Short mmCIF file of C-alpha atoms in Angstrom, two decimals:
data_model
loop_
_atom_site.label_atom_id
_atom_site.label_comp_id
_atom_site.label_asym_id
_atom_site.label_seq_id
_atom_site.Cartn_x
_atom_site.Cartn_y
_atom_site.Cartn_z
CA MET A 151 -4.15 -20.92 25.55
CA ALA A 152 -2.99 -19.21 22.83
CA PRO A 153 -3.00 -21.27 19.32
CA GLY A 154 0.49 -21.71 17.64
CA LEU A 155 1.46 -21.76 14.04
CA ASP A 156 1.31 -25.80 14.30
CA GLY A 157 -2.42 -25.04 15.88
CA ALA A 158 -0.26 -26.71 19.25
CA PRO A 159 -1.61 -24.03 22.23
CA ALA A 160 0.65 -21.38 24.00
CA ARG A 161 0.33 -21.29 27.70
CA ILE A 162 0.60 -18.17 29.00
CA GLU A 163 0.96 -17.68 32.87
CA ALA A 164 0.32 -13.45 33.93
CA ARG A 165 -0.79 -13.59 36.69
CA GLY A 166 -0.44 -10.09 38.06
CA LEU A 167 0.43 -8.90 34.38
CA MET A 168 -1.60 -7.24 31.59
CA VAL A 169 -1.97 -9.18 28.57
CA ALA A 170 -2.77 -7.19 25.27
CA PRO A 171 -3.41 -7.42 20.98
CA GLY A 172 0.47 -6.91 20.06
CA PHE A 173 1.18 -3.77 19.42
CA ILE A 174 0.41 -2.10 15.57
CA ASP A 175 2.52 0.06 14.76
CA LEU A 176 0.99 1.70 11.30
CA HIS A 177 3.91 4.52 11.62
CA SER A 178 7.28 2.23 10.72
CA HIS A 179 10.47 3.53 8.73
CA SER A 180 12.16 -0.62 9.03
CA ASP A 181 11.02 -1.44 5.29
CA LEU A 182 15.36 -2.21 3.67
CA CYS A 183 15.58 -3.88 7.86
CA LEU A 184 12.92 -6.08 6.49
CA THR A 185 14.92 -7.09 3.39
CA LEU A 186 18.10 -8.65 5.06
CA PRO A 187 18.82 -12.40 5.77
CA LEU A 188 16.86 -13.35 9.36
CA GLU A 189 19.77 -13.28 11.60
CA ARG A 190 21.03 -9.59 10.53
CA GLN A 191 16.36 -8.52 10.51
CA ALA A 192 15.73 -9.66 14.55
CA SER A 193 19.50 -8.08 15.68
CA LEU A 194 17.84 -4.24 13.94
CA LEU A 195 14.39 -4.91 15.14
CA GLU A 196 15.09 -6.71 18.66
CA GLY A 197 14.06 -3.35 20.32
CA ARG A 198 10.92 -3.08 18.55
CA VAL A 199 9.90 -6.71 19.07
CA ARG A 200 10.93 -6.49 22.74
CA GLN A 201 8.39 -3.38 23.45
CA GLY A 202 5.80 -5.51 21.95
CA ILE A 203 5.78 -4.26 18.61
CA THR A 204 4.13 -7.12 16.31
CA THR A 205 2.76 -5.72 13.41
CA GLU A 206 4.68 -3.16 11.40
CA LEU A 207 3.37 -0.89 8.80
CA LEU A 208 5.80 0.29 6.21
CA GLY A 209 6.38 2.94 3.11
CA ASN A 210 5.58 5.83 5.09
CA CYS A 211 5.65 9.53 4.30
CA GLY A 212 6.55 8.89 0.30
CA ILE A 213 9.60 7.22 1.14
CA GLY A 214 10.06 3.94 0.25
CA CYS A 215 11.96 1.62 -1.68
CA VAL A 216 9.70 0.03 -4.24
CA PRO A 217 8.90 0.34 -7.39
CA LEU A 218 11.65 -0.23 -8.97
CA SER A 219 13.52 0.24 -12.69
CA GLY A 220 17.19 0.32 -14.01
CA LYS A 221 16.35 4.19 -14.11
CA THR A 222 15.50 4.90 -11.11
CA ARG A 223 17.12 2.31 -8.54
CA LYS A 224 20.16 4.70 -8.33
CA ASP A 225 18.03 7.88 -6.96
CA VAL A 226 15.90 5.42 -4.85
CA GLU A 227 18.82 4.22 -3.18
CA ARG A 228 20.28 8.03 -2.30
CA VAL A 229 16.52 9.70 -0.40
CA CYS A 230 15.78 5.98 0.90
CA GLY A 231 20.26 6.26 1.87
CA PHE A 232 19.08 7.42 5.65
CA ILE A 233 17.35 5.02 6.30
CA THR A 234 19.27 1.79 4.19
CA PRO A 235 21.32 -0.68 6.84
CA GLU A 236 24.36 -2.48 5.66
CA GLY A 237 23.85 -5.60 2.64
CA VAL A 238 20.65 -4.57 1.43
CA PRO A 239 20.34 -6.40 -1.66
CA TRP A 240 18.23 -4.18 -4.23
CA ASN A 241 16.58 -6.87 -6.26
CA TRP A 242 12.87 -6.35 -6.64
CA ALA A 243 10.81 -4.39 -9.39
CA SER A 244 7.52 -4.29 -8.60
CA PHE A 245 5.20 -4.45 -5.61
CA ALA A 246 4.65 -7.84 -5.54
CA SER A 247 8.29 -9.15 -5.98
CA TYR A 248 8.96 -7.01 -2.57
CA LEU A 249 6.13 -8.25 -1.32
CA ASP A 250 8.07 -11.65 -2.30
CA HIS A 251 11.25 -11.29 -1.37
CA VAL A 252 10.61 -9.87 2.34
CA GLU A 253 8.14 -13.00 2.80
CA ALA A 254 11.21 -15.80 1.18
CA GLN A 255 13.48 -13.97 4.04
CA GLY A 256 11.38 -14.35 6.35
CA CYS A 257 10.48 -12.24 8.93
CA VAL A 258 10.50 -11.51 12.48
CA GLN A 259 6.95 -9.47 12.68
CA ASN A 260 3.83 -8.93 10.62
CA VAL A 261 4.24 -6.86 8.22
CA ALA A 262 2.01 -4.01 5.45
CA SER A 263 2.95 -2.10 3.36
CA LEU A 264 1.61 1.72 2.12
CA VAL A 265 3.49 1.65 -1.63
CA ALA A 266 5.24 5.75 -1.34
CA HIS A 267 4.36 8.01 -3.98
CA GLY A 268 8.16 8.91 -4.39
CA PRO A 269 9.21 6.08 -6.09
CA LEU A 270 5.60 6.24 -7.56
CA ARG A 271 6.62 9.53 -9.34
CA LEU A 272 9.95 9.28 -10.10
CA LEU A 273 8.56 6.41 -12.75
CA ALA A 274 6.01 8.10 -14.10
CA MET A 275 8.39 11.04 -14.72
CA GLY A 276 11.82 11.04 -12.96
CA PRO A 277 13.27 13.64 -10.52
CA ARG A 278 12.37 16.59 -12.02
CA ALA A 279 9.96 19.52 -9.97
CA GLY A 280 6.71 20.37 -11.60
CA ARG A 281 3.02 19.04 -12.80
CA PRO A 282 2.98 15.50 -14.67
CA ALA A 283 2.05 15.85 -18.37
CA PRO A 284 -1.18 14.24 -18.83
CA ASP A 285 0.69 10.79 -19.89
CA GLU A 286 2.65 11.04 -16.52
CA MET A 287 -0.24 11.77 -14.73
CA ARG A 288 -1.72 8.64 -16.61
CA ALA A 289 1.60 6.28 -15.49
CA LEU A 290 1.15 7.74 -11.57
CA ASP A 291 -3.05 6.56 -12.40
CA ARG A 292 -1.26 3.04 -13.35
CA LEU A 293 1.13 2.43 -11.03
CA ALA A 294 -0.96 3.54 -7.75
CA ARG A 295 -3.60 1.29 -8.48
CA ARG A 296 -1.28 -1.58 -9.90
CA ALA A 297 -0.17 -1.44 -5.94
CA VAL A 298 -2.70 -1.47 -4.67
CA GLU A 299 -3.88 -4.68 -6.80
CA GLU A 300 -0.49 -6.37 -5.00
CA GLY A 301 -0.50 -6.09 -1.32
CA ALA A 302 -0.52 -2.07 -0.78
CA PHE A 303 -2.80 -1.40 1.76
CA GLY A 304 -2.65 2.13 0.03
CA VAL A 305 -0.30 5.38 -0.99
CA SER A 306 1.60 7.54 1.75
CA PHE A 307 3.11 10.68 0.56
CA GLY A 308 5.86 13.01 1.75
CA LEU A 309 5.02 16.20 1.08
CA ILE A 310 8.45 17.75 2.53
CA TYR A 311 10.10 15.34 0.52
CA PRO A 312 11.98 14.77 -2.82
CA PRO A 313 9.55 14.27 -5.08
CA GLY A 314 6.94 14.36 -3.22
CA GLN A 315 7.14 18.07 -2.24
CA PHE A 316 6.87 18.86 -6.01
CA ALA A 317 3.48 17.58 -6.00
CA ASP A 318 0.26 19.63 -6.51
CA THR A 319 -3.03 19.40 -4.81
CA GLU A 320 -4.62 17.62 -8.63
CA GLU A 321 -1.59 15.11 -7.77
CA LEU A 322 -2.44 14.17 -5.25
CA VAL A 323 -6.46 13.83 -5.78
CA LEU A 324 -5.54 12.07 -8.89
CA VAL A 325 -2.81 9.21 -7.39
CA ALA A 326 -5.37 9.06 -4.31
CA ARG A 327 -8.36 8.29 -5.94
CA ALA A 328 -6.18 4.92 -7.59
CA ALA A 329 -5.79 4.05 -4.48
CA ALA A 330 -8.76 4.47 -3.44
CA GLU A 331 -10.56 2.83 -5.73
CA ALA A 332 -8.53 -0.14 -5.48
CA GLY A 333 -9.37 -0.21 -2.03
CA GLY A 334 -6.61 1.87 -0.29
CA PHE A 335 -6.18 4.58 1.92
CA ALA A 336 -3.67 7.58 1.35
CA ALA A 337 -1.12 8.59 4.18
CA PHE A 338 -0.25 11.92 4.61
CA HIS A 339 3.61 13.41 5.92
CA GLN A 340 1.23 17.16 5.39
CA ARG A 341 2.88 19.77 3.38
CA GLY A 342 4.02 21.82 6.06
CA SER A 343 3.81 21.78 9.69
CA SER A 344 5.45 25.88 11.05
CA ARG A 345 2.61 28.49 12.39
CA ASP A 346 2.94 29.62 8.10
CA THR A 347 1.48 27.06 6.94
CA LEU A 348 0.06 24.58 9.26
CA THR A 349 -3.69 25.52 8.48
CA GLN A 350 -3.82 25.03 4.66
CA ALA A 351 -1.88 21.87 5.11
CA VAL A 352 -4.23 20.18 7.04
CA GLU A 353 -6.94 21.52 4.92
CA GLU A 354 -5.15 20.64 1.44
CA LEU A 355 -5.52 17.00 3.24
CA LEU A 356 -9.12 17.09 3.99
CA GLU A 357 -9.37 18.78 0.51
CA VAL A 358 -8.28 15.34 -0.74
CA GLY A 359 -10.24 13.45 0.86
CA ARG A 360 -13.19 14.99 -0.27
CA ARG A 361 -12.62 15.49 -4.14
CA ALA A 362 -10.47 11.80 -4.24
CA ARG A 363 -13.52 10.50 -2.47
CA ALA A 364 -10.71 8.50 -0.24
CA PRO A 365 -9.91 7.78 3.26
CA VAL A 366 -7.43 9.89 3.87
CA HIS A 367 -4.70 9.54 7.39
CA HIS A 368 -2.67 12.32 9.11
CA SER A 369 0.60 10.91 10.15
CA HIS A 370 2.37 12.17 12.64
CA VAL A 371 0.57 14.59 13.76
CA GLU A 372 2.44 17.52 15.17
CA THR A 373 3.58 20.94 15.31
CA VAL A 374 6.71 22.35 14.46
CA GLY A 375 8.33 24.91 16.46
CA ARG A 376 7.42 27.68 19.09
CA ARG A 377 5.37 29.83 16.85
CA ALA A 378 3.33 26.95 15.73
CA TRP A 379 2.50 25.44 19.34
CA SER A 380 -0.65 26.73 19.73
CA GLY A 381 -1.65 25.29 16.53
CA THR A 382 -2.21 21.94 17.90
CA PRO A 383 -6.04 22.28 19.08
CA ASP A 384 -6.63 24.18 15.47
CA ILE A 385 -5.96 21.10 13.75
CA LEU A 386 -7.92 18.75 16.24
CA LYS A 387 -10.93 21.29 15.41
CA ALA A 388 -10.27 20.86 11.55
CA GLU A 389 -10.57 17.09 11.24
CA GLU A 390 -12.69 16.56 13.88
CA GLU A 391 -15.16 19.08 11.31
CA GLY A 392 -14.06 17.22 7.98
CA ARG A 393 -15.43 13.94 9.64
CA ARG A 394 -18.91 15.13 10.74
CA ASP A 395 -18.73 16.72 7.19
CA GLY A 396 -18.66 12.61 6.08
CA ILE A 397 -14.70 12.84 5.23
CA ASP A 398 -12.95 9.50 6.50
CA ILE A 399 -9.92 11.00 7.92
CA THR A 400 -7.33 9.10 10.82
CA ALA A 401 -4.49 10.51 11.84
CA ASP A 402 -1.65 9.38 14.60
CA VAL A 403 1.23 10.92 17.01
CA ILE A 404 4.27 9.97 18.16
CA PRO A 405 5.00 10.47 22.02
CA TYR A 406 7.95 13.17 21.97
CA THR A 407 8.71 16.03 20.88
CA ALA A 408 11.60 15.01 19.23
CA VAL A 409 11.48 13.70 15.47
CA CYS A 410 14.66 11.92 13.44
CA THR A 411 14.39 12.29 9.25
CA THR A 412 16.82 13.35 6.77
CA MET A 413 19.04 15.95 6.33
CA LEU A 414 17.86 16.59 2.94
CA ALA A 415 15.43 18.27 4.40
CA LEU A 416 16.52 21.54 5.51
CA TYR A 417 17.00 22.89 2.72
CA PRO A 418 15.20 24.72 -0.09
CA PRO A 419 12.67 22.71 -2.35
CA TRP A 420 14.86 24.66 -5.46
CA SER A 421 17.77 22.82 -4.71
CA LEU A 422 16.61 19.27 -4.93
CA ASP A 423 15.15 19.68 -8.05
CA GLY A 424 17.01 17.16 -10.42
CA GLY A 425 17.59 14.78 -7.43
CA VAL A 426 19.79 14.37 -4.64
CA GLY A 427 23.10 13.94 -7.01
CA ALA A 428 21.63 17.94 -9.12
CA PHE A 429 21.95 18.28 -5.35
CA LEU A 430 25.59 17.97 -4.22
CA GLU A 431 26.14 19.57 -8.07
CA ARG A 432 24.65 23.50 -7.10
CA LEU A 433 25.62 22.60 -3.19
CA ARG A 434 29.17 22.85 -5.23
CA ASP A 435 28.82 26.00 -6.87
CA PRO A 436 29.06 29.01 -4.55
CA VAL A 437 26.51 31.04 -6.51
CA LEU A 438 23.41 28.77 -5.65
CA ARG A 439 24.80 27.41 -2.35
CA ALA A 440 25.51 31.44 -1.17
CA ARG A 441 21.55 31.48 -2.27
CA MET A 442 20.33 28.02 -0.74
CA LYS A 443 21.83 29.64 2.64
CA ARG A 444 19.69 33.34 2.27
CA GLU A 445 17.06 31.48 1.92
CA VAL A 446 17.62 29.15 4.79
CA ALA A 447 18.33 32.18 6.94
CA GLU A 448 15.82 34.24 5.66
CA THR A 449 13.12 31.94 3.50
CA ALA A 450 9.47 31.81 5.40
CA PRO A 451 6.49 29.37 3.25
CA VAL A 452 4.14 30.98 1.42
CA TRP A 453 0.63 28.76 0.33
CA PRO A 454 0.66 26.89 -2.34
CA PRO A 455 3.98 25.85 -1.75
CA TRP A 456 4.92 24.51 -5.72
CA GLU A 457 4.03 27.41 -7.17
CA GLY A 458 7.85 29.41 -7.97
CA GLU A 459 10.37 28.16 -8.14
CA GLY A 460 11.43 30.30 -4.08
CA ARG A 461 8.59 28.72 -2.27
CA TRP A 462 9.17 26.36 0.61
CA THR A 463 7.05 24.06 2.39
CA MET A 464 8.24 24.02 5.39
CA ASN A 465 12.36 26.00 7.08
CA ILE A 466 12.88 23.50 9.78
CA ALA A 467 15.94 25.47 10.30
CA ARG A 468 14.60 29.03 10.40
CA GLU A 469 11.83 27.44 13.05
CA CYS A 470 13.50 25.17 15.53
CA GLY A 471 16.66 26.73 15.43
CA TRP A 472 21.12 25.20 14.25
CA ASP A 473 21.02 24.67 17.69
CA HIS A 474 18.35 21.98 18.02
CA ILE A 475 19.08 19.95 15.68
CA ARG A 476 21.05 17.39 15.97
CA LEU A 477 23.38 15.12 13.50
CA ALA A 478 21.88 12.03 14.21
CA HIS A 479 24.08 9.24 11.63
CA VAL A 480 26.21 9.23 8.72
CA ASP A 481 28.19 6.68 7.00
CA GLY A 482 31.44 7.74 6.75
CA ALA A 483 34.31 7.10 9.14
CA ALA A 484 35.58 10.35 9.36
CA ASN A 485 32.62 12.21 10.18
CA LYS A 486 31.61 9.61 12.61
CA ARG A 487 32.86 12.24 15.89
CA ASP A 488 30.28 15.31 14.72
CA GLU A 489 27.33 12.57 15.29
CA HIS A 490 24.81 13.63 18.19
CA LEU A 491 26.37 17.23 17.90
CA THR A 492 24.11 20.04 17.28
CA LEU A 493 24.33 21.73 14.07
CA ALA A 494 25.58 25.16 15.86
CA GLY A 495 28.53 22.72 17.50
CA LEU A 496 29.28 21.16 13.80
CA GLY A 497 30.37 24.54 13.08
CA LYS A 498 32.09 25.71 15.54
CA ARG A 499 33.79 22.69 15.46
CA ARG A 500 34.11 23.33 11.79
CA GLY A 501 35.32 27.06 12.68
CA ALA A 502 31.96 27.55 9.89
CA ASP A 503 28.16 28.98 9.86
CA PRO A 504 26.53 25.86 10.55
CA PHE A 505 24.95 25.99 7.37
CA ASP A 506 27.85 26.48 6.03
CA ALA A 507 29.28 23.52 8.29
CA LEU A 508 26.38 20.91 7.55
CA SER A 509 27.05 21.82 3.79
CA ASP A 510 30.50 20.65 4.02
CA LEU A 511 29.53 17.67 5.80
CA MET A 512 26.93 17.17 2.99
CA LEU A 513 29.23 17.18 0.12
CA GLU A 514 31.22 14.31 2.27
CA GLU A 515 28.36 12.11 3.10
CA ARG A 516 27.15 12.53 -0.67
CA GLY A 517 23.69 13.26 0.84
CA VAL A 518 23.10 10.70 3.02
CA ALA A 519 23.53 12.18 6.73
CA THR A 520 19.88 12.03 9.63
CA GLN A 521 18.97 14.65 11.68
CA LEU A 522 16.82 15.20 15.03
CA ILE A 523 14.77 17.62 15.51
CA PHE A 524 13.81 19.35 19.00
CA GLY A 525 10.67 21.35 19.30
CA ILE A 526 8.45 19.13 17.79
CA SER A 527 4.42 20.07 19.39
CA GLY A 528 6.66 20.65 22.82
CA ASP A 529 10.56 20.53 23.93
CA GLU A 530 12.38 19.43 26.67
CA THR A 531 10.72 22.43 28.65
CA THR A 532 7.33 21.33 28.61
CA ASP A 533 5.07 18.57 26.36
CA ASP A 534 2.13 20.81 26.41
CA PRO A 535 1.25 21.28 23.42
CA LEU A 536 1.55 17.33 22.68
CA LEU A 537 -0.90 16.13 25.50
CA PRO A 538 -4.15 17.46 23.50
CA LEU A 539 -2.75 15.12 20.43
CA LEU A 540 -1.84 12.26 22.93
CA GLN A 541 -5.06 12.33 24.37
CA SER A 542 -7.17 12.83 21.34
CA PRO A 543 -9.00 9.82 20.72
CA ARG A 544 -9.08 8.98 17.19
CA LEU A 545 -5.13 9.47 17.31
CA ALA A 546 -3.04 6.34 16.67
CA LEU A 547 -0.05 5.96 18.56
CA VAL A 548 2.97 5.37 16.71
CA THR A 549 6.93 4.80 16.84
CA ASP A 550 8.39 6.77 13.70
CA ALA A 551 10.81 5.34 13.93
CA TRP A 552 14.30 2.89 12.51
CA GLU A 553 17.41 1.01 13.83
CA ILE A 554 19.99 0.38 11.27
CA GLY A 555 22.68 0.21 13.27
CA LYS A 556 24.58 3.31 12.38
CA GLY A 557 24.54 6.42 14.67
CA PHE A 558 21.90 7.66 17.09
CA PRO A 559 18.63 5.87 16.04
CA HIS A 560 15.37 7.39 17.42
CA PRO A 561 15.36 6.32 21.21
CA GLY A 562 11.23 5.41 19.34
CA ALA A 563 12.93 2.46 17.89
CA TYR A 564 13.44 1.09 21.34
CA GLY A 565 10.75 2.91 23.66
CA ALA A 566 7.61 5.07 22.71
CA PHE A 567 5.00 2.31 23.09
CA PRO A 568 6.09 1.59 27.04
CA ARG A 569 6.86 5.51 26.73
CA VAL A 570 3.18 5.80 26.74
CA LEU A 571 2.54 3.00 29.23
CA GLY A 572 4.48 4.00 31.75
CA HIS A 573 4.81 7.72 32.01
CA TYR A 574 1.97 9.33 30.58
CA VAL A 575 -0.45 6.28 31.58
CA ARG A 576 1.07 5.11 34.86
CA GLU A 577 3.20 8.36 36.06
CA ARG A 578 1.30 11.11 34.97
CA ARG A 579 -2.43 9.36 34.18
CA LEU A 580 -3.16 11.20 31.35
CA LEU A 581 -4.68 8.21 29.51
CA SER A 582 -5.38 4.78 30.82
CA PHE A 583 -4.43 1.36 30.09
CA GLU A 584 -7.06 0.28 28.18
CA GLU A 585 -7.31 3.36 26.10
CA ALA A 586 -4.29 3.70 25.64
CA VAL A 587 -3.93 0.19 24.34
CA ARG A 588 -6.58 0.55 22.27
CA LYS A 589 -4.94 3.74 20.46
CA MET A 590 -2.47 0.48 20.16
CA THR A 591 -3.74 -2.18 18.45
CA SER A 592 -7.54 -1.90 17.82
CA LEU A 593 -7.16 1.51 15.92
CA PRO A 594 -4.94 1.02 13.80
CA ALA A 595 -6.37 -2.08 12.91
CA GLU A 596 -9.73 -0.79 11.67
CA ARG A 597 -7.65 1.45 9.19
CA LEU A 598 -5.80 -0.82 8.44
CA GLY A 599 -9.00 -3.44 7.47
CA LEU A 600 -7.29 -6.30 9.59
CA ARG A 601 -10.43 -8.47 10.66
CA ASP A 602 -8.45 -11.23 13.15
CA ARG A 603 -5.86 -9.15 14.21
CA GLY A 604 -6.20 -6.13 16.93
CA LYS A 605 -8.37 -7.78 19.46
CA ILE A 606 -8.20 -10.57 21.83
CA ARG A 607 -10.60 -12.19 20.76
CA GLU A 608 -11.46 -16.18 19.65
CA GLY A 609 -10.69 -16.74 16.49
CA PHE A 610 -8.49 -13.77 15.95
CA LYS A 611 -4.36 -14.10 15.59
CA ALA A 612 -2.19 -14.25 18.26
CA ASP A 613 -0.26 -11.24 18.67
CA LEU A 614 0.15 -10.74 21.83
CA VAL A 615 1.74 -8.97 24.78
CA VAL A 616 2.75 -9.77 27.88
CA PHE A 617 3.10 -6.10 30.46
CA ASP A 618 3.16 -5.54 33.99
CA PRO A 619 1.25 -2.16 34.19
CA ARG A 620 3.52 -1.61 37.89
CA ALA A 621 7.48 -1.86 35.83
CA VAL A 622 6.07 -1.45 32.18
CA LEU A 623 8.92 1.41 31.14
CA ASP A 624 10.54 2.84 28.56
CA ARG A 625 14.87 3.16 29.47
CA SER A 626 15.75 4.47 26.03
CA THR A 627 16.93 8.25 25.89
CA PHE A 628 17.84 9.93 23.01
CA THR A 629 22.21 10.50 24.20
CA ASP A 630 21.33 6.50 24.95
CA PRO A 631 19.25 5.14 22.28
CA ARG A 632 19.79 1.60 21.88
CA ARG A 633 18.10 0.96 26.16
CA HIS A 634 15.47 -2.06 25.94
CA ALA A 635 12.18 -1.48 27.35
CA ALA A 636 11.23 -2.27 30.90
CA GLY A 637 8.89 -4.80 31.88
CA ILE A 638 7.23 -6.48 29.05
CA ASP A 639 7.43 -9.77 29.54
CA ASP A 640 6.69 -11.72 26.79
CA VAL A 641 5.17 -11.00 22.77
CA LEU A 642 3.19 -13.91 20.79
CA ILE A 643 3.45 -13.32 17.26
CA ASN A 644 1.18 -15.52 15.51
CA GLY A 645 0.77 -18.01 18.27
CA ARG A 646 4.79 -17.96 18.45
CA ARG A 647 6.81 -16.43 21.66
CA VAL A 648 9.42 -14.10 20.46
CA VAL A 649 10.32 -12.45 24.10
CA SER A 650 9.87 -14.80 27.34
CA GLY A 651 10.17 -13.76 30.02
CA GLY A 652 11.95 -10.33 28.60
CA LYS A 653 14.42 -12.84 26.70
CA PHE A 654 14.32 -12.40 22.78
CA ARG A 655 13.76 -15.18 21.24
CA PRO A 656 14.20 -14.63 17.18
CA GLN A 657 12.49 -16.39 15.14
CA PRO A 658 10.60 -16.21 11.93
CA ALA A 659 7.31 -16.06 13.02
CA GLY A 660 5.54 -13.01 11.28
CA ARG A 661 4.15 -13.15 7.85
CA VAL A 662 4.13 -10.58 5.05
CA LEU A 663 -0.08 -8.73 5.50
CA ARG A 664 -1.27 -7.69 1.55
CA ARG A 665 -4.46 -5.66 1.14
CA GLY A 666 -7.16 -7.85 0.86
CA ALA A 667 -6.12 -10.84 1.14
#
């Protein structure tokens, strides 16, 4: 028996089944889905709820929709275009007003959020590259503190995306310290995950934790491209040594060897200086476009990547290859037929080099397109480099996926957690059910400081998942991603049954969680 929101008990019949705390996804990008009216929100989040996710952490990778001002709204909208469904109102300003908006809309799941460094930097200094001036540094400090005081659980950085890729370590230390002193932690999409700068990028996270005296979190630990796969043990060793030295560092991992992100991540950092509009103008310039093409083909990252205009954080196309990157989503009707083509295939269809075919498409789509990248800690032939990350007792399991009703979402939006339970636990016995559930529940709850979720215990909120250990399985694939998981019988959020007998029952069962509340 579990108490519902009105105090009435909800009876659970679970003979022969497993009952677990509700799954907590530390790395979601459903920020803008949750700003929609409940009916549309529920349709986009159904795949997440039906895989047992009861609580989401938004605002990851330095990419977020808050805070906003009249001057920054257009830049933020463009950067967030690849995770934006139709009909988002964009009618908030401060972090508190954003949470108030989500609360007023009602939410299917429990929602917690980080404040993204990108909008903070845009508000403090605009979209330009370079180090903030002293007054801009003070503005960053003030804005980060205010957001955490208004309910953010910390700050996130996306160090391969604009504008976060322009920040040096000193800026990261300042913002992380501000968040930590207000009670939050700092989450990082690290500077680079290819062989060239993998070690230095991990060391940078540890340096920030040490110097800022801040809890740090390494988001979706990964090695990008075949040359980097052997670096997995080095990451785990470095972070374990950091823990022994007193750094509060945690991490998470997705259970796939492919990821989804914005197409902007394929281009040289200098080309993105000034925002998406400035990038598109450069792409129209034949001389600058030729330089981009040459650098994508040849340039390897060096450390530190922020010193000098031609330096890269990570060259994804060079590491993974055009035939391992797929077009996942575009908005324009004329290019819909190209969705799910590899970029090599896009080049063949257009009779052009893959870079030129992609760049023409980016101009047509005004800079908004999404990619699926294969070759992340493994590929379609092997997941061996991924296995130590999945097994590590200190890495939470996450989706790093979203559904906006367009194109081909990453299958993790429908099946990440059932994939672990079915494929990696039952079939391959990489983990026990108990350990996998811990990495989806109490481990992320501890990172967030949630004292009443993440465990089944008297007095805790009734976020619960009932699943059949013999049948739980992901059915979503990269070619057919919108297939709901099997074996998840019931999901309760705050005592309300939102999945019953495997059927979705959308309702405003979730709560907006604010740090310190």
